[in-house]
Structure formats: C-alpha cells, structure tokens
C-alpha cells in the first residue's frame, strides 16, 4: 500500500503521475490519494491539479482509495485576524456557493475530524 500525502499549490498531478508510474513497476497492491472536496467543480488551478491527480490514480489499474478532505478552520486557537474579502469571478462564485465544502451525500467513517483534533489537541479546539 502506498499513501500519497504530498501536495502543494502546483504539481500534485505530476507527482501523482510519477507515483503511479513507480507503483506499476513494483508490486503495489493499493494506492491511497488524499484530495480535496470540490476537486471536480472548483475553477481554480489547485483543484484542477488535484482532480488530475485523482484521474491518474483512477486510470492506473492499481486498486485505489481517494479521500477528499476539507481543512478545519478552527483546529487550533491561534491569535489571527480574519478579514472578509469578496472574491470576484468564477472562483468567488464557487466559494460563495460552498462548492469547496462537504455536502450530501457525505460518507463518514469513524470519528469526525473535530473529534480527532479534540483528542489530540484538547486545549486548542474551539467550538
């Protein structure tokens, strides 16, 4: 089993392609890819690269699991300021519609991300 956790603002699709190529030359029996919610609908290059990484894994011929996750805004109590900014264009409309958020149907298994964070950082998680 190989878990692909790497990713950044650019190149996740290329990295996944390299991972798939390497997996095909070995006896990897399962690939796991961490992706993001909205990879298939958000009009932003980062999300498009995530979707391309998903496609590379899906078409590899290796059994796979793709997990789409979202970031947890209140995971840590930090002294930060939030300034509301209205994004223009297609990306702004997609964020305002909530295309980057988990909707129905959502498959949940085990504890929630918040429950996990509370068990690891009980003093830092805000409600």
N, CA and C atoms as an extended XYZ file, in Angstrom:
381
Properties=species:S:1:pos:R:3:atomname:S:1:resname:S:1:resid:I:1 pbc="F F F"
N         0.848       -1.166        0.000 N   UNK     1
C         0.000        0.000        0.000 CA  UNK     1
C         0.895        1.231        0.000 C   UNK     1
N         0.524        2.211       -0.834 N   UNK     2
C         1.233        3.480       -0.902 CA  UNK     2
C         0.223        4.588       -0.660 C   UNK     2
N         0.563        5.503        0.252 N   UNK     3
C        -0.298        6.638        0.555 CA  UNK     3
C         0.364        7.890        0.014 C   UNK     3
N        -0.334        8.595       -0.873 N   UNK     4
C         0.179        9.824       -1.468 CA  UNK     4
C        -0.358       11.006       -0.662 C   UNK     4
N         0.495       11.576        0.178 N   UNK     5
C         0.107       12.699        1.025 CA  UNK     5
C         0.698       14.008        0.538 C   UNK     5
N         1.655       13.931       -0.377 N   UNK     6
C         2.319       15.140       -0.848 CA  UNK     6
C         1.358       15.972       -1.663 C   UNK     6
N         1.554       17.243       -1.638 N   UNK     7
C         0.730       18.137       -2.441 CA  UNK     7
C         1.074       19.565       -2.109 C   UNK     7
N         0.801       20.413       -3.033 N   UNK     8
C         1.080       21.820       -2.829 CA  UNK     8
C         0.310       22.636       -3.843 C   UNK     8
N         0.686       23.875       -3.958 N   UNK     9
C        -0.017       24.776       -4.864 CA  UNK     9
C         0.149       24.375       -6.325 C   UNK     9
N         1.227       23.690       -6.655 N   UNK    10
C         1.473       23.276       -8.038 CA  UNK    10
C         2.064       21.875       -8.070 C   UNK    10
N         1.761       21.148       -9.126 N   UNK    11
C         2.456       19.903       -9.398 CA  UNK    11
C         1.927       18.639       -8.781 C   UNK    11
N         0.795       18.694       -8.094 N   UNK    12
C         0.284       17.471       -7.480 CA  UNK    12
C        -0.085       16.438       -8.537 C   UNK    12
N        -0.565       16.907       -9.674 N   UNK    13
C        -0.897       15.990      -10.756 CA  UNK    13
C         0.346       15.294      -11.299 C   UNK    13
N         1.450       16.027      -11.410 N   UNK    14
C         2.707       15.427      -11.885 CA  UNK    14
C         3.253       14.429      -10.869 C   UNK    14
N         3.200       14.797       -9.597 N   UNK    15
C         3.684       13.899       -8.547 CA  UNK    15
C         2.878       12.604       -8.523 C   UNK    15
N         1.559       12.718       -8.677 N   UNK    16
C         0.712       11.522       -8.695 CA  UNK    16
C         1.046       10.653       -9.904 C   UNK    16
N         1.335       11.288      -11.031 N   UNK    17
C         1.721       10.534      -12.219 CA  UNK    17
C         3.008        9.762      -12.008 C   UNK    17
N         3.983       10.395      -11.348 N   UNK    18
C         5.244        9.704      -11.037 CA  UNK    18
C         5.003        8.550      -10.065 C   UNK    18
N         4.132        8.791       -9.093 N   UNK    19
C         3.810        7.750       -8.117 CA  UNK    19
C         3.156        6.558       -8.797 C   UNK    19
N         2.230        6.825       -9.701 N   UNK    20
C         1.565        5.752      -10.436 CA  UNK    20
C         2.567        4.975      -11.273 C   UNK    20
N         3.458        5.687      -11.961 N   UNK    21
C         4.487        5.011      -12.770 CA  UNK    21
C         5.343        4.092      -11.914 C   UNK    21
N         5.741        4.581      -10.757 N   UNK    22
C         6.557        3.760       -9.856 CA  UNK    22
C         5.754        2.569       -9.334 C   UNK    22
N         4.488        2.788       -9.015 N   UNK    23
C         3.652        1.707       -8.496 CA  UNK    23
C         3.479        0.595       -9.525 C   UNK    23
N         3.423        0.976      -10.796 N   UNK    24
C         3.229       -0.023      -11.849 CA  UNK    24
C         4.469       -0.883      -12.084 C   UNK    24
N         5.625       -0.431      -11.626 N   UNK    25
C         6.849       -1.214      -11.802 CA  UNK    25
C         7.176       -2.047      -10.563 C   UNK    25
N         6.325       -1.982       -9.565 N   UNK    26
C         6.520       -2.752       -8.332 CA  UNK    26
C         5.264       -3.561       -8.064 C   UNK    26
N         5.196       -4.151       -6.907 N   UNK    27
C         4.007       -4.940       -6.579 CA  UNK    27
C         3.074       -4.199       -5.626 C   UNK    27
N         2.912       -2.890       -5.839 N   UNK    28
C         1.984       -2.109       -5.018 CA  UNK    28
C         0.576       -2.641       -5.253 C   UNK    28
N        -0.112       -2.949       -4.165 N   UNK    29
C        -1.441       -3.540       -4.273 CA  UNK    29
C        -2.573       -2.545       -4.040 C   UNK    29
N        -2.236       -1.338       -3.535 N   UNK    30
C        -3.282       -0.352       -3.279 CA  UNK    30
C        -2.657        1.030       -3.172 C   UNK    30
N        -3.276        2.014       -3.825 N   UNK    31
C        -2.875        3.416       -3.723 CA  UNK    31
C        -3.940        4.172       -2.950 C   UNK    31
N        -3.497        5.066       -2.080 N   UNK    32
C        -4.414        5.957       -1.369 CA  UNK    32
C        -3.987        7.381       -1.684 C   UNK    32
N        -4.933        8.167       -2.156 N   UNK    33
C        -4.664        9.563       -2.507 CA  UNK    33
C        -5.514       10.471       -1.646 C   UNK    33
N        -4.872       11.448       -1.030 N   UNK    34
C        -5.596       12.478       -0.287 CA  UNK    34
C        -5.862       13.624       -1.257 C   UNK    34
N        -7.126       13.947       -1.463 N   UNK    35
C        -7.508       15.022       -2.365 CA  UNK    35
C        -8.298       16.055       -1.569 C   UNK    35
N        -9.053       16.889       -2.263 N   UNK    36
C        -9.814       17.941       -1.594 CA  UNK    36
C       -11.260       17.934       -2.065 C   UNK    36
N       -12.148       18.299       -1.179 N   UNK    37
C       -13.554       18.448       -1.538 CA  UNK    37
C       -13.660       19.545       -2.595 C   UNK    37
N       -14.435       19.288       -3.622 N   UNK    38
C       -14.634       20.262       -4.682 CA  UNK    38
C       -13.623       20.157       -5.806 C   UNK    38
N       -12.770       19.137       -5.788 N   UNK    39
C       -11.746       18.999       -6.829 CA  UNK    39
C       -12.378       18.937       -8.215 C   UNK    39
N       -13.572       18.402       -8.296 N   UNK    40
C       -14.226       18.244       -9.597 CA  UNK    40
C       -15.052       19.444      -10.025 C   UNK    40
N       -15.209       20.459       -9.157 N   UNK    41
C       -16.053       21.588       -9.547 CA  UNK    41
C       -15.448       22.964       -9.306 C   UNK    41
N       -14.438       23.084       -8.471 N   UNK    42
C       -13.856       24.396       -8.190 CA  UNK    42
C       -12.999       24.860       -9.371 C   UNK    42
N       -13.232       26.081       -9.890 N   UNK    43
C       -12.490       26.579      -11.051 CA  UNK    43
C       -11.178       27.251      -10.668 C   UNK    43
N       -10.341       26.514       -9.973 N   UNK    44
C        -9.048       27.025       -9.509 CA  UNK    44
C        -7.997       25.989       -9.871 C   UNK    44
N        -6.824       26.442      -10.315 N   UNK    45
C        -5.784       25.519      -10.777 CA  UNK    45
C        -5.402       24.479       -9.731 C   UNK    45
N        -5.342       24.861       -8.462 N   UNK    46
C        -5.008       23.902       -7.406 CA  UNK    46
C        -5.993       22.734       -7.407 C   UNK    46
N        -7.285       23.038       -7.499 N   UNK    47
C        -8.307       21.994       -7.511 CA  UNK    47
C        -8.238       21.176       -8.798 C   UNK    47
N        -7.929       21.839       -9.914 N   UNK    48
C        -7.790       21.114      -11.179 CA  UNK    48
C        -6.623       20.126      -11.115 C   UNK    48
N        -5.524       20.534      -10.480 N   UNK    49
C        -4.377       19.632      -10.326 CA  UNK    49
C        -4.751       18.451       -9.437 C   UNK    49
N        -5.524       18.697       -8.390 N   UNK    50
C        -5.986       17.606       -7.526 CA  UNK    50
C        -6.851       16.626       -8.316 C   UNK    50
N        -7.740       17.159       -9.171 N   UNK    51
C        -8.591       16.300       -9.984 CA  UNK    51
C        -7.749       15.488      -10.964 C   UNK    51
N        -6.738       16.111      -11.552 N   UNK    52
C        -5.852       15.381      -12.469 CA  UNK    52
C        -5.091       14.284      -11.722 C   UNK    52
N        -4.703       14.545      -10.483 N   UNK    53
C        -4.043       13.520       -9.667 CA  UNK    53
C        -5.006       12.365       -9.413 C   UNK    53
N        -6.277       12.689       -9.120 N   UNK    54
C        -7.280       11.643       -8.928 CA  UNK    54
C        -7.413       10.795      -10.191 C   UNK    54
N        -7.461       11.439      -11.342 N   UNK    55
C        -7.603       10.719      -12.605 CA  UNK    55
C        -6.411        9.805      -12.865 C   UNK    55
N        -5.205       10.275      -12.555 N   UNK    56
C        -4.017        9.443      -12.741 CA  UNK    56
C        -4.106        8.172      -11.905 C   UNK    56
N        -4.598        8.318      -10.681 N   UNK    57
C        -4.739        7.158       -9.801 CA  UNK    57
C        -5.867        6.251      -10.281 C   UNK    57
N        -7.006        6.847      -10.657 N   UNK    58
C        -8.163        6.057      -11.096 CA  UNK    58
C        -7.861        5.218      -12.341 C   UNK    58
N        -7.085        5.767      -13.252 N   UNK    59
C        -6.823        5.087      -14.518 CA  UNK    59
C        -5.555        4.246      -14.492 C   UNK    59
N        -4.932        4.115      -13.324 N   UNK    60
C        -3.657        3.408      -13.222 CA  UNK    60
C        -3.783        1.897      -13.353 C   UNK    60
N        -4.948        1.371      -13.022 N   UNK    61
C        -5.106       -0.076      -12.991 CA  UNK    61
C        -4.759       -0.673      -11.643 C   UNK    61
N        -4.258        0.151      -10.725 N   UNK    62
C        -3.932       -0.300       -9.368 CA  UNK    62
C        -5.163       -0.013       -8.499 C   UNK    62
N        -5.586       -0.946       -7.657 N   UNK    63
C        -6.702       -0.655       -6.743 CA  UNK    63
C        -6.392        0.613       -5.935 C   UNK    63
N        -7.407        1.431       -5.690 N   UNK    64
C        -7.148        2.730       -5.069 CA  UNK    64
C        -8.282        3.144       -4.144 C   UNK    64
N        -7.950        4.109       -3.297 N   UNK    65
C        -8.912        4.822       -2.474 CA  UNK    65
C        -8.569        6.296       -2.597 C   UNK    65
N        -9.570        7.121       -2.871 N   UNK    66
C        -9.376        8.565       -2.916 CA  UNK    66
C       -10.195        9.161       -1.785 C   UNK    66
N        -9.544        9.933       -0.948 N   UNK    67
C       -10.203       10.557        0.192 CA  UNK    67
C       -10.202       12.063       -0.043 C   UNK    67
N       -11.384       12.629       -0.155 N   UNK    68
C       -11.495       14.084       -0.311 CA  UNK    68
C       -11.739       14.688        1.062 C   UNK    68
N       -10.871       15.584        1.454 N   UNK    69
C       -10.942       16.180        2.788 CA  UNK    69
C       -11.087       17.693        2.673 C   UNK    69
N       -11.438       18.308        3.771 N   UNK    70
C       -11.526       19.769        3.859 CA  UNK    70
C       -10.661       20.223        5.012 C   UNK    70
N       -10.232       21.452        4.976 N   UNK    71
C        -9.443       21.993        6.067 CA  UNK    71
C       -10.367       22.332        7.229 C   UNK    71
N        -9.885       22.196        8.478 N   UNK    72
C       -10.650       22.537        9.698 CA  UNK    72
C       -10.196       23.901       10.181 C   UNK    72
N       -11.123       24.938        9.957 N   UNK    73
C       -10.790       26.328       10.206 CA  UNK    73
C       -10.439       26.593       11.665 C   UNK    73
N       -11.153       25.963       12.570 N   UNK    74
C       -10.937       26.250       13.983 CA  UNK    74
C       -10.145       25.158       14.685 C   UNK    74
N        -9.227       24.534       13.980 N   UNK    75
C        -8.495       23.415       14.568 CA  UNK    75
C        -7.592       23.843       15.710 C   UNK    75
N        -7.004       24.996       15.585 N   UNK    76
C        -6.087       25.458       16.626 CA  UNK    76
C        -6.456       26.874       17.020 C   UNK    76
N        -6.443       27.162       18.283 N   UNK    77
C        -6.753       28.512       18.761 CA  UNK    77
C        -5.507       29.372       18.621 C   UNK    77
N        -5.457       30.125       17.563 N   UNK    78
C        -4.317       30.999       17.312 CA  UNK    78
C        -4.799       32.448       17.301 C   UNK    78
N        -3.912       33.347       17.618 N   UNK    79
C        -4.253       34.762       17.581 CA  UNK    79
C        -4.121       35.255       16.146 C   UNK    79
N        -5.177       35.079       15.372 N   UNK    80
C        -5.162       35.507       13.977 CA  UNK    80
C        -6.351       36.417       13.709 C   UNK    80
N        -6.204       37.236       12.713 N   UNK    81
C        -7.275       38.119       12.277 CA  UNK    81
C        -7.834       37.591       10.977 C   UNK    81
N        -9.132       37.658       10.842 N   UNK    82
C        -9.774       37.267        9.599 CA  UNK    82
C       -10.392       38.510        8.981 C   UNK    82
N       -10.022       38.764        7.736 N   UNK    83
C       -10.562       39.904        7.019 CA  UNK    83
C       -11.423       39.368        5.876 C   UNK    83
N       -12.706       39.698        5.863 N   UNK    84
C       -13.550       39.205        4.777 CA  UNK    84
C       -13.175       39.864        3.453 C   UNK    84
N       -13.027       39.041        2.438 N   UNK    85
C       -12.699       39.518        1.103 CA  UNK    85
C       -13.670       38.865        0.132 C   UNK    85
N       -14.323       39.649       -0.666 N   UNK    86
C       -15.253       39.112       -1.660 CA  UNK    86
C       -14.471       38.843       -2.937 C   UNK    86
N       -14.271       37.562       -3.239 N   UNK    87
C       -13.545       37.181       -4.438 CA  UNK    87
C       -14.432       37.344       -5.664 C   UNK    87
N       -13.903       37.939       -6.722 N   UNK    88
C       -14.691       38.095       -7.937 CA  UNK    88
C       -14.601       36.861       -8.829 C   UNK    88
N       -15.398       36.832       -9.858 N   UNK    89
C       -15.278       35.826      -10.905 CA  UNK    89
C       -15.818       34.458      -10.516 C   UNK    89
N       -15.451       33.479      -11.355 N   UNK    90
C       -15.940       32.108      -11.186 CA  UNK    90
C       -15.490       31.500       -9.867 C   UNK    90
N       -14.240       31.773       -9.469 N   UNK    91
C       -13.745       31.216       -8.204 CA  UNK    91
C       -14.535       31.772       -7.022 C   UNK    91
N       -14.805       33.064       -7.032 N   UNK    92
C       -15.583       33.667       -5.960 CA  UNK    92
C       -16.989       33.107       -5.887 C   UNK    92
N       -17.633       32.940       -7.047 N   UNK    93
C       -18.983       32.364       -7.067 CA  UNK    93
C       -18.974       30.936       -6.531 C   UNK    93
N       -17.948       30.159       -6.903 N   UNK    94
C       -17.862       28.771       -6.434 CA  UNK    94
C       -17.703       28.716       -4.916 C   UNK    94
N       -16.860       29.585       -4.358 N   UNK    95
C       -16.699       29.613       -2.900 CA  UNK    95
C       -17.993       30.057       -2.221 C   UNK    95
N       -18.664       31.078       -2.764 N   UNK    96
C       -19.908       31.553       -2.156 CA  UNK    96
C       -21.002       30.482       -2.199 C   UNK    96
N       -21.008       29.650       -3.237 N   UNK    97
C       -21.975       28.547       -3.310 CA  UNK    97
C       -21.611       27.417       -2.358 C   UNK    97
N       -20.373       27.416       -1.870 N   UNK    98
C       -19.931       26.346       -0.984 CA  UNK    98
C       -19.459       25.115       -1.728 C   UNK    98
N       -19.036       25.284       -2.995 N   UNK    99
C       -18.597       24.135       -3.785 CA  UNK    99
C       -17.381       23.432       -3.196 C   UNK    99
N       -16.657       24.102       -2.334 N   UNK   100
C       -15.479       23.506       -1.719 CA  UNK   100
C       -15.791       22.837       -0.379 C   UNK   100
N       -17.072       22.764       -0.016 N   UNK   101
C       -17.466       22.184        1.263 CA  UNK   101
C       -18.156       20.843        1.058 C   UNK   101
N       -18.072       20.010        2.070 N   UNK   102
C       -18.721       18.701        2.001 CA  UNK   102
C       -20.227       18.889        2.083 C   UNK   102
N       -20.907       18.308        1.142 N   UNK   103
C       -22.366       18.352        1.145 CA  UNK   103
C       -22.911       16.943        1.254 C   UNK   103
N       -24.136       16.766        0.862 N   UNK   104
C       -24.739       15.443        0.897 CA  UNK   104
C       -24.605       14.805       -0.471 C   UNK   104
N       -24.410       13.556       -0.670 N   UNK   105
C       -24.184       12.606        0.422 CA  UNK   105
C       -22.705       12.568        0.805 C   UNK   105
N       -22.443       12.622        2.063 N   UNK   106
C       -21.083       12.539        2.585 CA  UNK   106
C       -20.931       11.200        3.272 C   UNK   106
N       -19.878       10.497        2.948 N   UNK   107
C       -19.605        9.230        3.621 CA  UNK   107
C       -18.698        9.509        4.805 C   UNK   107
N       -19.157        9.159        5.978 N   UNK   108
C       -18.344        9.361        7.179 CA  UNK   108
C       -18.051        8.016        7.790 C   UNK   108
N       -16.814        7.868        8.181 N   UNK   109
C       -16.404        6.615        8.824 CA  UNK   109
C       -15.612        6.976       10.060 C   UNK   109
N       -15.991        6.403       11.175 N   UNK   110
C       -15.246        6.651       12.401 CA  UNK   110
C       -15.521        8.039       12.944 C   UNK   110
N       -14.563        8.540       13.675 N   UNK   111
C       -14.737        9.833       14.318 CA  UNK   111
C       -14.635       10.970       13.308 C   UNK   111
N       -15.203       12.114       13.678 N   UNK   112
C       -15.108       13.283       12.822 CA  UNK   112
C       -13.728       13.908       12.990 C   UNK   112
N       -13.386       14.791       12.067 N   UNK   113
C       -12.091       15.483       12.159 CA  UNK   113
C       -12.027       16.294       13.453 C   UNK   113
N       -13.128       16.937       13.804 N   UNK   114
C       -13.153       17.713       15.037 CA  UNK   114
C       -12.923       16.808       16.251 C   UNK   114
N       -13.564       15.648       16.275 N   UNK   115
C       -13.362       14.716       17.396 CA  UNK   115
C       -11.912       14.267       17.469 C   UNK   115
N       -11.308       14.016       16.303 N   UNK   116
C        -9.894       13.623       16.291 CA  UNK   116
C        -9.039       14.748       16.857 C   UNK   116
N        -9.258       15.971       16.383 N   UNK   117
C        -8.455       17.097       16.858 CA  UNK   117
C        -8.633       17.325       18.348 C   UNK   117
N        -9.867       17.171       18.831 N   UNK   118
C       -10.101       17.324       20.266 CA  UNK   118
C        -9.340       16.287       21.073 C   UNK   118
N        -9.167       15.087       20.513 N   UNK   119
C        -8.425       14.054       21.243 CA  UNK   119
C        -6.924       14.326       21.222 C   UNK   119
N        -6.448       14.996       20.185 N   UNK   120
C        -5.013       15.277       20.056 CA  UNK   120
C        -4.648       16.612       20.682 C   UNK   120
N        -5.481       17.643       20.457 N   UNK   121
C        -5.223       18.999       20.963 CA  UNK   121
C        -6.423       19.489       21.765 C   UNK   121
N        -6.759       18.860       22.885 N   UNK   122
C        -7.991       19.224       23.580 CA  UNK   122
C        -8.034       20.674       24.036 C   UNK   122
N        -6.904       21.252       24.318 N   UNK   123
C        -6.885       22.631       24.802 CA  UNK   123
C        -6.994       23.650       23.665 C   UNK   123
N        -6.811       23.231       22.407 N   UNK   124
C        -6.755       24.176       21.294 CA  UNK   124
C        -7.988       24.227       20.423 C   UNK   124
N        -8.903       23.300       20.555 N   UNK   125
C       -10.041       23.240       19.640 CA  UNK   125
C       -11.166       24.106       20.171 C   UNK   125
N       -11.634       24.992       19.296 N   UNK   126
C       -12.762       25.882       19.648 CA  UNK   126
C       -14.055       25.309       19.116 C   UNK   126
N       -15.150       25.641       19.765 N   UNK   127
C       -16.467       25.240       19.241 CA  UNK   127
C       -16.971       26.294       18.309 C   UNK   127
